[in-house]
Short mmCIF file of C-alpha atoms in Angstrom, two decimals:
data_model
loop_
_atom_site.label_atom_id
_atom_site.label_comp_id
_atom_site.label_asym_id
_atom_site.label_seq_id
_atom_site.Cartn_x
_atom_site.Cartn_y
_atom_site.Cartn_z
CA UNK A 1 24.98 -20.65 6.47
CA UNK A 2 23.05 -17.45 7.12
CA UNK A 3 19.17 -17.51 7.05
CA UNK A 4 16.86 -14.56 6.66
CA UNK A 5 12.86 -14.47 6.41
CA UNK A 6 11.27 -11.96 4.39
CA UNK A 7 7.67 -10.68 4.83
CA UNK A 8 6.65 -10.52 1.02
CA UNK A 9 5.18 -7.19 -0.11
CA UNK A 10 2.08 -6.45 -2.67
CA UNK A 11 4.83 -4.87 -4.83
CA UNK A 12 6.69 -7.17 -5.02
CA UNK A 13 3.77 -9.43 -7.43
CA UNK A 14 3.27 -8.84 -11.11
CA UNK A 15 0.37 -9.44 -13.17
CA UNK A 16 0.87 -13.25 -13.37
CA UNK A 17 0.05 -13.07 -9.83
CA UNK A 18 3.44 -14.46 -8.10
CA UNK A 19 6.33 -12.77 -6.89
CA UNK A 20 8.11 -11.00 -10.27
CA UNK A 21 11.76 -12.27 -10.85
CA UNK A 22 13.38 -9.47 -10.62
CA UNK A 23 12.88 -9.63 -6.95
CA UNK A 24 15.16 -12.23 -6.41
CA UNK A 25 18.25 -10.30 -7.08
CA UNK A 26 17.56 -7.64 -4.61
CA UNK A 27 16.42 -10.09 -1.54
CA UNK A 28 19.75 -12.25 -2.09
CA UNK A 29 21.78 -8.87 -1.70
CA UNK A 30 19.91 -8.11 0.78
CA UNK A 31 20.77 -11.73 2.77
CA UNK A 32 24.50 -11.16 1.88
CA UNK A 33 24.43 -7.96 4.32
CA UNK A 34 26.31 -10.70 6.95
CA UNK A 35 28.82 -11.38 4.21
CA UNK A 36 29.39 -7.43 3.29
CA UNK A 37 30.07 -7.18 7.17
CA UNK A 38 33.09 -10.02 7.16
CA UNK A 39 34.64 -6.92 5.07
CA UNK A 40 33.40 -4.20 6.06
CA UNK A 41 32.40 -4.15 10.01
CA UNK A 42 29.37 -2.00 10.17
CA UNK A 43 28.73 -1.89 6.80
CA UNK A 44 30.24 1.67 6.17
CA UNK A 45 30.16 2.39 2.94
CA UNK A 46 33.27 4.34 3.04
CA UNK A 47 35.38 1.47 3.62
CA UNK A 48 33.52 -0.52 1.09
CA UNK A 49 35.79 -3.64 -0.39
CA UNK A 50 33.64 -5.82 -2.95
CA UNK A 51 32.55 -5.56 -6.47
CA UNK A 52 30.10 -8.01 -7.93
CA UNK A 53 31.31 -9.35 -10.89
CA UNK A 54 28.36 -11.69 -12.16
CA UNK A 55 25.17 -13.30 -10.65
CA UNK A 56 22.80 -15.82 -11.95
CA UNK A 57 19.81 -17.15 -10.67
CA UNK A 58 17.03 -20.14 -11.53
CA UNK A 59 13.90 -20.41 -10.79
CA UNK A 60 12.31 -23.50 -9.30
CA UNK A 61 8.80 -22.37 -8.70
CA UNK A 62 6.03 -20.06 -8.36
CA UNK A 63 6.74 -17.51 -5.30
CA UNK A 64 3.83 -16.35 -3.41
CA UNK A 65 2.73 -13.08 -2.15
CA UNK A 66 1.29 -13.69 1.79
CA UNK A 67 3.70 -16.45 2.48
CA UNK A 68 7.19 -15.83 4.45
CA UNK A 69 10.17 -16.82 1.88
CA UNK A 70 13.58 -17.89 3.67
CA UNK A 71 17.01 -17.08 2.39
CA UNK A 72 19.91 -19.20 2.83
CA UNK A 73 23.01 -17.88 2.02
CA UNK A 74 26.60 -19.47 2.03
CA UNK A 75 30.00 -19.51 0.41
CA UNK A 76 30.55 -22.10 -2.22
CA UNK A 77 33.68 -21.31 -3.66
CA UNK A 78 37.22 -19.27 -2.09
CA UNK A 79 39.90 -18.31 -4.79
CA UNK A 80 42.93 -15.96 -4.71
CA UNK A 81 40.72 -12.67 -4.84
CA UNK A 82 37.56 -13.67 -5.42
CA UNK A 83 34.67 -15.96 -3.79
CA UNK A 84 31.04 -17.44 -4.56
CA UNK A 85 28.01 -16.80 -2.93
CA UNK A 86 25.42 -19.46 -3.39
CA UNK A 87 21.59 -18.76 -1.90
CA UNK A 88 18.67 -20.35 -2.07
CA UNK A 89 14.96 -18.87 -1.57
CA UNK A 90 12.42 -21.50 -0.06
CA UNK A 91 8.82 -20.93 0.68
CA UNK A 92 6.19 -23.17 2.16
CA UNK A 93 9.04 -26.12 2.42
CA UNK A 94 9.69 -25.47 -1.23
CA UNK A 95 12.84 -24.22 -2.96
CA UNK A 96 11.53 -21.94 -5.33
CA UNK A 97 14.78 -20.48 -6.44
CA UNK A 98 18.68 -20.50 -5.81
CA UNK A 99 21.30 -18.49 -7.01
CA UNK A 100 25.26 -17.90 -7.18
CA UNK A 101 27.05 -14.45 -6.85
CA UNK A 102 31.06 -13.78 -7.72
CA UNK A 103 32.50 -10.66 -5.54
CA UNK A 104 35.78 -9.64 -6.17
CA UNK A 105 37.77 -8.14 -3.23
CA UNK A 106 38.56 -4.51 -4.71
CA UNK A 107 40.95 -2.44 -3.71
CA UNK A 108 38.90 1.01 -4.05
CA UNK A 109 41.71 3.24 -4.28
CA UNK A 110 44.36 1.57 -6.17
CA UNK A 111 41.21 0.57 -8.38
CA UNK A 112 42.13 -2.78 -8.39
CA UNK A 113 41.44 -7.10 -7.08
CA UNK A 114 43.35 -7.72 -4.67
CA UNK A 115 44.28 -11.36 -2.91
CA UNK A 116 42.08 -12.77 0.09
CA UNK A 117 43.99 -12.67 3.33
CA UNK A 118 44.03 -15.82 4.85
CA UNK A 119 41.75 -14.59 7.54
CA UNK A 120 39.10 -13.59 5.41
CA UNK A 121 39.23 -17.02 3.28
CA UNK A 122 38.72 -18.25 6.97
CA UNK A 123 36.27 -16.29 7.60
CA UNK A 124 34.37 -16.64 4.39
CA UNK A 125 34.94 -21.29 4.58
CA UNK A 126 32.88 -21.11 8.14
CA UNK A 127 30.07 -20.47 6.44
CA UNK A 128 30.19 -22.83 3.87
CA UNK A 129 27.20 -24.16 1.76
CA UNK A 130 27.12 -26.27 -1.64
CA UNK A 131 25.27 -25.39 -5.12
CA UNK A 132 23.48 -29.30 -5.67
CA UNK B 1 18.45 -7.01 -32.65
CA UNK B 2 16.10 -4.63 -30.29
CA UNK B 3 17.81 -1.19 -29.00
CA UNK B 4 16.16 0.80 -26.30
CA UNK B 5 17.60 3.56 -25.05
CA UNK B 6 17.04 4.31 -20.99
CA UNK B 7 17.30 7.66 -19.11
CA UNK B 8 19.04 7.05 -15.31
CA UNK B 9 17.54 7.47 -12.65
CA UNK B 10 18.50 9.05 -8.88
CA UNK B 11 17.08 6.40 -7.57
CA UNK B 12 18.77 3.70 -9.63
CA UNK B 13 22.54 4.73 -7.76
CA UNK B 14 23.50 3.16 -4.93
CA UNK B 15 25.94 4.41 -2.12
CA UNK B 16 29.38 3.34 -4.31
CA UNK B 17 27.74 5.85 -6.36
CA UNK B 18 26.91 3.87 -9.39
CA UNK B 19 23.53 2.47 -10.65
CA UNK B 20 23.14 -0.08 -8.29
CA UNK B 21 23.42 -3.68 -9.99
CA UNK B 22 19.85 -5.26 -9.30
CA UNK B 23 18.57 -2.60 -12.02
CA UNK B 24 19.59 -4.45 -14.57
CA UNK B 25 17.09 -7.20 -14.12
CA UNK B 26 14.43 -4.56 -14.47
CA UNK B 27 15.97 -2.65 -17.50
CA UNK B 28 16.71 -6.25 -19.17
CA UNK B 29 12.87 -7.65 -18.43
CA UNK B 30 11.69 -4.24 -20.07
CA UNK B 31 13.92 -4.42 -23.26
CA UNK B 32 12.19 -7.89 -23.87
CA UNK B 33 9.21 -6.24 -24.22
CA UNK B 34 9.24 -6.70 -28.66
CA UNK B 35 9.98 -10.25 -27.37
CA UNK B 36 7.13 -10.57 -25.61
CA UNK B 37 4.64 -8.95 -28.39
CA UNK B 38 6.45 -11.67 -30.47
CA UNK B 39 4.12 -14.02 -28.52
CA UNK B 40 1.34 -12.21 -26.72
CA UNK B 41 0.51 -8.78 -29.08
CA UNK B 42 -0.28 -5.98 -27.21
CA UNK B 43 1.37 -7.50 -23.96
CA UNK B 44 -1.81 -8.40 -22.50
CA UNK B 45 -1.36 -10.80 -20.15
CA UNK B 46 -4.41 -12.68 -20.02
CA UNK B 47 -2.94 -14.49 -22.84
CA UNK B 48 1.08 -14.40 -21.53
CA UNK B 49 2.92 -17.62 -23.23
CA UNK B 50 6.06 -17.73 -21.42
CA UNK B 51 7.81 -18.74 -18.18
CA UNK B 52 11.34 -17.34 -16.88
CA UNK B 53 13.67 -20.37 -16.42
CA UNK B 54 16.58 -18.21 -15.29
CA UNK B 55 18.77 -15.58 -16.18
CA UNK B 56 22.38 -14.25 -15.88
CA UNK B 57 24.23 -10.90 -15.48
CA UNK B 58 27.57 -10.02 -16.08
CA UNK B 59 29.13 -6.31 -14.93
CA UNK B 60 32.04 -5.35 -17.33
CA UNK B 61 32.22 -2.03 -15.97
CA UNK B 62 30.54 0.84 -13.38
CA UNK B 63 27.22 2.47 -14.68
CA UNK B 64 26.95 6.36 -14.24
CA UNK B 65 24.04 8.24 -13.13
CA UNK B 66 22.90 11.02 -15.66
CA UNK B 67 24.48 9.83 -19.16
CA UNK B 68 21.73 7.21 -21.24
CA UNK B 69 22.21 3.61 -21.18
CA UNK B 70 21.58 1.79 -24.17
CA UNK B 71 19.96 -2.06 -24.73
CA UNK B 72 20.81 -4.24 -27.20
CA UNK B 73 18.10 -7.49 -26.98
CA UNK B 74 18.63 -10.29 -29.32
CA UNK B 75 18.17 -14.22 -29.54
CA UNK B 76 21.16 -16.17 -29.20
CA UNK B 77 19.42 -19.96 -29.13
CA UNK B 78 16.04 -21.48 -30.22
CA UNK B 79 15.38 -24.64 -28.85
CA UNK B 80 12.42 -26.99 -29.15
CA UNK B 81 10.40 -25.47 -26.29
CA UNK B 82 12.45 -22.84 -24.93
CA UNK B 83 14.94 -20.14 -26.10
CA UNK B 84 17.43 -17.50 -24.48
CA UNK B 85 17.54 -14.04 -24.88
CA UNK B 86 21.33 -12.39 -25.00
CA UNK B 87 21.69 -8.47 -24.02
CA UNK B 88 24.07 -6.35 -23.61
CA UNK B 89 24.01 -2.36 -21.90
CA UNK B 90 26.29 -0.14 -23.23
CA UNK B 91 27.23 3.63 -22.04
CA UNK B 92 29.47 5.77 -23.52
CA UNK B 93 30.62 3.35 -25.84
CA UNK B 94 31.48 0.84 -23.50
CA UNK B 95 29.39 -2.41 -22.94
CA UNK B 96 29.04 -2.06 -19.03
CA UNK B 97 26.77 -5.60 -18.83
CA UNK B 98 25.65 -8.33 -20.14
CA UNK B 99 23.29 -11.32 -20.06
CA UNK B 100 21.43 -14.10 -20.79
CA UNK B 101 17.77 -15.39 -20.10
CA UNK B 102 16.17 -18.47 -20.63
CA UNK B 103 12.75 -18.17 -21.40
CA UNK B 104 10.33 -21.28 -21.67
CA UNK B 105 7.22 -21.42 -24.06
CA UNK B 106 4.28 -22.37 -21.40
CA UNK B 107 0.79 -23.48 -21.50
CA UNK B 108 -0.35 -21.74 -18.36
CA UNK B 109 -3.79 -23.56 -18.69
CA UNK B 110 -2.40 -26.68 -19.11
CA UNK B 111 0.67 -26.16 -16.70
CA UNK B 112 3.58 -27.26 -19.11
CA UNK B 113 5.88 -26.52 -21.66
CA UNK B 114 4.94 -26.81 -25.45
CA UNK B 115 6.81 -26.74 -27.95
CA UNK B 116 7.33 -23.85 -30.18
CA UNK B 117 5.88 -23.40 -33.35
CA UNK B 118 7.36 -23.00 -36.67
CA UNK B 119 6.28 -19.75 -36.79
CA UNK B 120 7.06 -18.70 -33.78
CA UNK B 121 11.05 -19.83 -34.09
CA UNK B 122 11.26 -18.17 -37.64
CA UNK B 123 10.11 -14.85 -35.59
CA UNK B 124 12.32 -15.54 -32.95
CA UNK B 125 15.40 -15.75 -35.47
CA UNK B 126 15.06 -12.88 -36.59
CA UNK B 127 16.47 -11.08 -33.99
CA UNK B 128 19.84 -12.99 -33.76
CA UNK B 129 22.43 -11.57 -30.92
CA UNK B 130 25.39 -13.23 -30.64
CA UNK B 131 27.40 -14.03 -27.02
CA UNK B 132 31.02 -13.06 -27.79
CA UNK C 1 7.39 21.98 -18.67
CA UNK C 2 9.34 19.08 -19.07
CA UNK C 3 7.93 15.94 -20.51
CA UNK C 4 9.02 12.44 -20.60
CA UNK C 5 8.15 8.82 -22.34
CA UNK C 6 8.20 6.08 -20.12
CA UNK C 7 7.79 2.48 -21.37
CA UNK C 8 6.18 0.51 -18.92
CA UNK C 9 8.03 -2.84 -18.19
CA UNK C 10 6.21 -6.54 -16.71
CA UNK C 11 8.20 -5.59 -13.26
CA UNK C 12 6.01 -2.72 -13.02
CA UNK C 13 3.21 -4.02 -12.61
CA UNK C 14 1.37 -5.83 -9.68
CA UNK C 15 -1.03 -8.69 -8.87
CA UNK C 16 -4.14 -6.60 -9.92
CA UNK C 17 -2.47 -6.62 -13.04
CA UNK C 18 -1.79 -2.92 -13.29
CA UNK C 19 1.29 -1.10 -12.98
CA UNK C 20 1.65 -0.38 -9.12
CA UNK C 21 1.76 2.75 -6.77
CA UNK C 22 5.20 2.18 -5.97
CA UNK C 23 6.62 3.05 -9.04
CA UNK C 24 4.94 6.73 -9.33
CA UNK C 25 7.66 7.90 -6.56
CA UNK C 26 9.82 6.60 -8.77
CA UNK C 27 8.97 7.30 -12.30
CA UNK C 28 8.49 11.17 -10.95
CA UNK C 29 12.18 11.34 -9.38
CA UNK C 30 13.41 10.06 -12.94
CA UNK C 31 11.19 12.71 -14.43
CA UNK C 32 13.06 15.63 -12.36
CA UNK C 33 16.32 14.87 -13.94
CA UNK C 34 15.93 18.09 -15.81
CA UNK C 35 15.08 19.98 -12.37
CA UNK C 36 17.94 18.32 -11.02
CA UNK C 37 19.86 19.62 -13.80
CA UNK C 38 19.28 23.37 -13.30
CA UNK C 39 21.41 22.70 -9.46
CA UNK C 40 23.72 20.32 -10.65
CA UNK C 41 25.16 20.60 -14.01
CA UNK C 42 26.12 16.78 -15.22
CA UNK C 43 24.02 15.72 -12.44
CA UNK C 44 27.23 15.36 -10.35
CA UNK C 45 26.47 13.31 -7.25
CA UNK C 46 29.55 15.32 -5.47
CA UNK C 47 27.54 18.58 -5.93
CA UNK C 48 24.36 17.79 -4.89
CA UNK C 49 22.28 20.57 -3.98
CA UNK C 50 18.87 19.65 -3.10
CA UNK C 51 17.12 17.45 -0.25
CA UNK C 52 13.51 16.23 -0.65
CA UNK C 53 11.33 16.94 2.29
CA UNK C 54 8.29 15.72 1.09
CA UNK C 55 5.93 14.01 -1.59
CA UNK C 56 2.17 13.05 -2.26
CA UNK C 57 0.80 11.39 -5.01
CA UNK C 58 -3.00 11.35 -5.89
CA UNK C 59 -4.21 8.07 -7.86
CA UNK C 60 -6.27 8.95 -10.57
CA UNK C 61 -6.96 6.00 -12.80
CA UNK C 62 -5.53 2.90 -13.25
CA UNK C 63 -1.98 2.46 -15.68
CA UNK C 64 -1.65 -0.35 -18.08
CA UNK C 65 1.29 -2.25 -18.62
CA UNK C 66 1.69 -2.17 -22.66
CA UNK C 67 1.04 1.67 -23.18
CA UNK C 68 3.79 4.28 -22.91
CA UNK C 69 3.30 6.60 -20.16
CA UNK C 70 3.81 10.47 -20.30
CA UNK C 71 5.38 12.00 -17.45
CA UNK C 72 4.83 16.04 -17.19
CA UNK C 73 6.79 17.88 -14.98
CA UNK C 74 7.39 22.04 -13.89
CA UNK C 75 7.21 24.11 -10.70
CA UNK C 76 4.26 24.93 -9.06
CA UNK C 77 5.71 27.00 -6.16
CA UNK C 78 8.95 28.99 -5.31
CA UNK C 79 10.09 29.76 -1.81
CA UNK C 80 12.87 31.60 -0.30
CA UNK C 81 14.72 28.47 0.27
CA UNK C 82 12.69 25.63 -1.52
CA UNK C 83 10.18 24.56 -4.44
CA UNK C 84 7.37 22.48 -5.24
CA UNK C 85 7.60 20.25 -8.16
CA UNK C 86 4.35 19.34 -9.98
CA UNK C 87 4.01 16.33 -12.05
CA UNK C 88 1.34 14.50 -13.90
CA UNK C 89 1.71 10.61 -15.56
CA UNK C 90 -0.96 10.49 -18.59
CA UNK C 91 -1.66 7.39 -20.55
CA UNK C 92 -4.12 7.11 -23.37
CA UNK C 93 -4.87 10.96 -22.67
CA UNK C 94 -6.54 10.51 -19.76
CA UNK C 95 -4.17 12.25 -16.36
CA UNK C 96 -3.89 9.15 -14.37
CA UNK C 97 -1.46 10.30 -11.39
CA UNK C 98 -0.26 13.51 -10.40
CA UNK C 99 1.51 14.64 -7.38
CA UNK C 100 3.89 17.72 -5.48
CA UNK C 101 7.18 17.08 -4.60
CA UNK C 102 8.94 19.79 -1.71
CA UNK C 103 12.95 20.09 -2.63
CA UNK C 104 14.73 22.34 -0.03
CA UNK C 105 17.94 23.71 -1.80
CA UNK C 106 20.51 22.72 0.67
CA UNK C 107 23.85 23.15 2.02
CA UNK C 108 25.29 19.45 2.27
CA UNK C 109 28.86 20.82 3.67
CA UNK C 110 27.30 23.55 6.14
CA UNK C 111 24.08 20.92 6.65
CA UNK C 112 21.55 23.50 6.42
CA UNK C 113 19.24 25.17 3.80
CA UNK C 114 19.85 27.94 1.93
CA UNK C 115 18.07 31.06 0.28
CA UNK C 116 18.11 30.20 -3.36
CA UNK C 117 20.26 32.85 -5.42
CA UNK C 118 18.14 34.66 -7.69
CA UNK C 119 19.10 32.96 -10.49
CA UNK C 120 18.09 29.80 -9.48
CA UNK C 121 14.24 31.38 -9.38
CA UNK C 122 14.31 32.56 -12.60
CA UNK C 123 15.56 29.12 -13.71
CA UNK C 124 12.92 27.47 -11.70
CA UNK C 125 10.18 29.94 -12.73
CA UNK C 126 10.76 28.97 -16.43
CA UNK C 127 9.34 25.69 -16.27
CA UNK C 128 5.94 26.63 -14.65
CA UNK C 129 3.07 23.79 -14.17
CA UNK C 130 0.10 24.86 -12.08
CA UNK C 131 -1.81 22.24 -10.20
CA UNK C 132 -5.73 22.61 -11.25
CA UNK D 1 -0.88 -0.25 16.03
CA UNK D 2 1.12 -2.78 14.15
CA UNK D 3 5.09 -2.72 14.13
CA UNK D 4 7.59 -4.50 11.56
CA UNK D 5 11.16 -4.45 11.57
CA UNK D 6 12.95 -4.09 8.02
CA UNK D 7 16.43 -5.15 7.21
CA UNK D 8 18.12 -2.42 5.26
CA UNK D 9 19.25 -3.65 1.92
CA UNK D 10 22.38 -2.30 -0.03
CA UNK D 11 19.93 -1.68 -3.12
CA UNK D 12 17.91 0.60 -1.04
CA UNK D 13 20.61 3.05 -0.75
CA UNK D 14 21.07 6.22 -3.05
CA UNK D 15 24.17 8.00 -4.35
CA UNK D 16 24.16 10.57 -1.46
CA UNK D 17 25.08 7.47 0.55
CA UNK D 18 21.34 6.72 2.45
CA UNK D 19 18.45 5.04 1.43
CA UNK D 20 16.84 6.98 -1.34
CA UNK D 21 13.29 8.15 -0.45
CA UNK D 22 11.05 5.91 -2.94
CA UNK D 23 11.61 3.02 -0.40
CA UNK D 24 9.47 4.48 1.85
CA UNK D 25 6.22 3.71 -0.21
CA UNK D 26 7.54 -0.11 -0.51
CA UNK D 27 8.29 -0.30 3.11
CA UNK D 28 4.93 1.74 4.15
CA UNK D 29 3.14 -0.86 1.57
CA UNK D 30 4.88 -4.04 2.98
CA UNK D 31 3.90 -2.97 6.19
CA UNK D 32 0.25 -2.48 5.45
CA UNK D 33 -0.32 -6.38 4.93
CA UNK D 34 -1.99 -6.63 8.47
CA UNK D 35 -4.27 -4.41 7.48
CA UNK D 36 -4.70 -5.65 3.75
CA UNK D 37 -5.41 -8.97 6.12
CA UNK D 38 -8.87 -7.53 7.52
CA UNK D 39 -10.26 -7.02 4.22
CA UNK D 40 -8.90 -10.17 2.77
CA UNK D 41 -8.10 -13.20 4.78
CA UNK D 42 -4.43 -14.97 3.96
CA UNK D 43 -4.31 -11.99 1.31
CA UNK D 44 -5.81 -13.72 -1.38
CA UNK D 45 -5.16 -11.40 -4.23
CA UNK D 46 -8.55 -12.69 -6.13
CA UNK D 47 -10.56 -11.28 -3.23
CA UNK D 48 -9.13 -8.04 -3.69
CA UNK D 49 -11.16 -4.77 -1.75
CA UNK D 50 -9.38 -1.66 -1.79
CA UNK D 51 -7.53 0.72 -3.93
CA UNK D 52 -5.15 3.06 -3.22
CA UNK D 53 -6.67 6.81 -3.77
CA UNK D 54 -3.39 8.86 -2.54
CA UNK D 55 -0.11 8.95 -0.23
CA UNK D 56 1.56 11.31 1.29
CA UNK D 57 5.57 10.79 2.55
CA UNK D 58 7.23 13.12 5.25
CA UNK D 59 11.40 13.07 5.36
CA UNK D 60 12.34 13.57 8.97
CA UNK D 61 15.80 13.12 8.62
CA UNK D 62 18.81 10.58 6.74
CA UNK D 63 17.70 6.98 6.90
CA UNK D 64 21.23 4.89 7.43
CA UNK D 65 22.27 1.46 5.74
CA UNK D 66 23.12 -1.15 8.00
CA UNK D 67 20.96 0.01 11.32
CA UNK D 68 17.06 -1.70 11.50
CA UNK D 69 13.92 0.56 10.60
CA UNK D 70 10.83 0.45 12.22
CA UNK D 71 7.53 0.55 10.35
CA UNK D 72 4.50 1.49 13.17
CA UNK D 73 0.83 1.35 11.32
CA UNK D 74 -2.44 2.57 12.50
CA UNK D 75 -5.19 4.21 11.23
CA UNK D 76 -5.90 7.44 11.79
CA UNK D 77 -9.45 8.22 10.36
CA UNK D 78 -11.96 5.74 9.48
CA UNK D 79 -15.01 7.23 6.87
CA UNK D 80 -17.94 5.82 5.27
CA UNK D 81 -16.10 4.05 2.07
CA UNK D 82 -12.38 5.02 2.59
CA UNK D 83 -10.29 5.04 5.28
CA UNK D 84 -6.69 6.48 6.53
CA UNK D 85 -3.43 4.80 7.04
CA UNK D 86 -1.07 6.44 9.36
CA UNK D 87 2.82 5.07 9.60
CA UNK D 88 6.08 5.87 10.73
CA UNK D 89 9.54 5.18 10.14
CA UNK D 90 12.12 4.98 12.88
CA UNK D 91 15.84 4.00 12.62
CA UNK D 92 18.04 4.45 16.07
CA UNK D 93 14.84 5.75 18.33
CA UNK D 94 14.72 8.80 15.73
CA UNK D 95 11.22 9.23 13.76
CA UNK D 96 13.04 9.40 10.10
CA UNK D 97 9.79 9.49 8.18
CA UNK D 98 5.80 9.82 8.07
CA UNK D 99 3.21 9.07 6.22
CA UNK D 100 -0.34 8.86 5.65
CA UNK D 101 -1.90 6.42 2.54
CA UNK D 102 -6.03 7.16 1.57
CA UNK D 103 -7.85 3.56 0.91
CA UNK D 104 -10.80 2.84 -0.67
CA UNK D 105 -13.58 -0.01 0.01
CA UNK D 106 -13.73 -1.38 -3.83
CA UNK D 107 -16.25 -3.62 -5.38
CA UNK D 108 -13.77 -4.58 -8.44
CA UNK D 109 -16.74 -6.38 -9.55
CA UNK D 110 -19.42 -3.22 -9.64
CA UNK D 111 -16.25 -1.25 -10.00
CA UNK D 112 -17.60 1.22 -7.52
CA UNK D 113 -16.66 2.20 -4.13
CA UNK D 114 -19.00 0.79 -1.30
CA UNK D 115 -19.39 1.63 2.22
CA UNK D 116 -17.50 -0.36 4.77
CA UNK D 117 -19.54 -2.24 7.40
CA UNK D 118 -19.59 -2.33 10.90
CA UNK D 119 -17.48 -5.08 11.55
CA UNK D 120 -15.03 -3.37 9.27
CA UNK D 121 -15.14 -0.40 10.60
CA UNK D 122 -14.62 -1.88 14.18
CA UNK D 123 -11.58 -3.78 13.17
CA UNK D 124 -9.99 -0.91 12.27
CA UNK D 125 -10.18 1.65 14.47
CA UNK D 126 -8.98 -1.36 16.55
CA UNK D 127 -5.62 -0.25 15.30
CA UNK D 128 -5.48 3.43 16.13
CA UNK D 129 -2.48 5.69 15.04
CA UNK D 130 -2.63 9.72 15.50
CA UNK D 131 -0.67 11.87 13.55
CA UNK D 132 0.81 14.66 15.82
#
């Protein structure tokens, strides 16, 4: 499991006062940045190798502007040529939302999936963390 | 069904070269706007009725910079005190995403979920969008 | 002058319940699409032509979420080798932003500016917009 | 001065393959809490003080994905109701971007500006930034 802490930011809130939901979204690809790099050492985008395919995330709670939110971000699912990403974001001992990505490993030039080597499934498993 | 159509912007790209997939939150939360006015008219959000549950995005296909994109916003379910919102972007004609969002009718005063009124599901109907 | 309709969305806005200062930068770089356009024909990322080297944005009143915004746009200066870019957001008819953008016209392959060709000034000098 | 480290996200980055300028205002914003902090304690958004009059952004050079920025704050002119925020951007021990932000001492109540006191003014200029 990777964890990140993010400072929250005034515009970041809406006018219901919280943190707006489409936040979300951009701090969980944001805490996948130590996944990118299992594919791309770096992170050079010329040598790029995912697609997202489909994301989805629920909300638990209220998120707070002033109060550190931590991201927790693991692998909870390997298959042939794709894998899921599940995160959670927790504030004040609170999990206030949690969320599951599916990347595809892409073959940019051929322009298509291609399988998981065995050392990147290995790779991917030693960070492993479950959806409840 | 609501269309809207949405000009791209430089800064929606990311470095694959596309529009960068966390815009689609944003351009989905704005085409719900006629769903919103459904409940609070005029959008003033003193008097906002309604709680994101959680939402879901699928990419069907890469999103250019500098050719519209257009929204399609319907309702695909009506529940007793929540319903979801199905919508689809579409450029060039190709649909390049789609989603759904679960939206919950809320009593911020009270801090819970009522149940919709009779009125308020008839309006809802009206807009039907079907998930394929 | 170019002008442009912008429908303000709920992720727009901010705690103070108005639409924040963030999304000016960002609602004027959508707004130069047509600028843009004059450089690079299809906006075609591979031909880029311009860098920005600076902006400010004066805060004139606030903006309402609900109310569509109108984004005016031209050229307030021409150099030998770069531009200023005037914009103003109105909403309700009252100016409620404005701000200067400075676009160098740029060599990306020789990674240095360039004088802009005649023809580009006359282009430029078409869409005039004087700041008061 | 006051000095934040940002992640780079993969949604911050533009099609030319860097982060596209409008983050800079989010950052520069973000990193402005500690200073939010002296007008309102644990940045209670109901006890509100300032407004934002103007910014001003300066592009030194490319910001990367994938290498650390950091954000240094300070003020750099303290008047009778307003006051100046200077920051910086680095990335790599490079100064990649400036700016200065104009705030106001606001009375959302009277809806007027009013001056700052003492105290205020003191902790500020306890956080001194120049502008070269």
């Amino acid at each position: 499991m990777f964890v990140e802490s993010i400072k929250t930011r005034f515009s970041d809130t809406d006018a219901l006062g919280h943190i707006n939901n489409t936040m979300l979204p951009i701090w969980f690809e944001g805490a996948r940045n130590p996944i990118f790099e299992l594919f791309t050492p770096n992170l050079d985008i010329q040598k790029w190798k995912l697609i997202l395919a489909r994301f989805e995330i629920e909300f638990h709670g209220e998120i707070f502007y002033g109060q550190d939110v931590e991201i927790r971000t693991g692998i909870s699912r390997v298959g042939s040529s794709s894998f899921d990403v599940y995160q959670e974001a927790w504030q004040s001992e609170k999990r206030v939302a949690s969320g599951k990505t599916v990347h595809v490993y892409f073959n940019y030039d051929a322009k298509r999936a291609e399988p998981l080597t065995d050392e990147l499934k290995e790779a991917l498993l030693a960070y492993p963390l479950g959806q409840d």
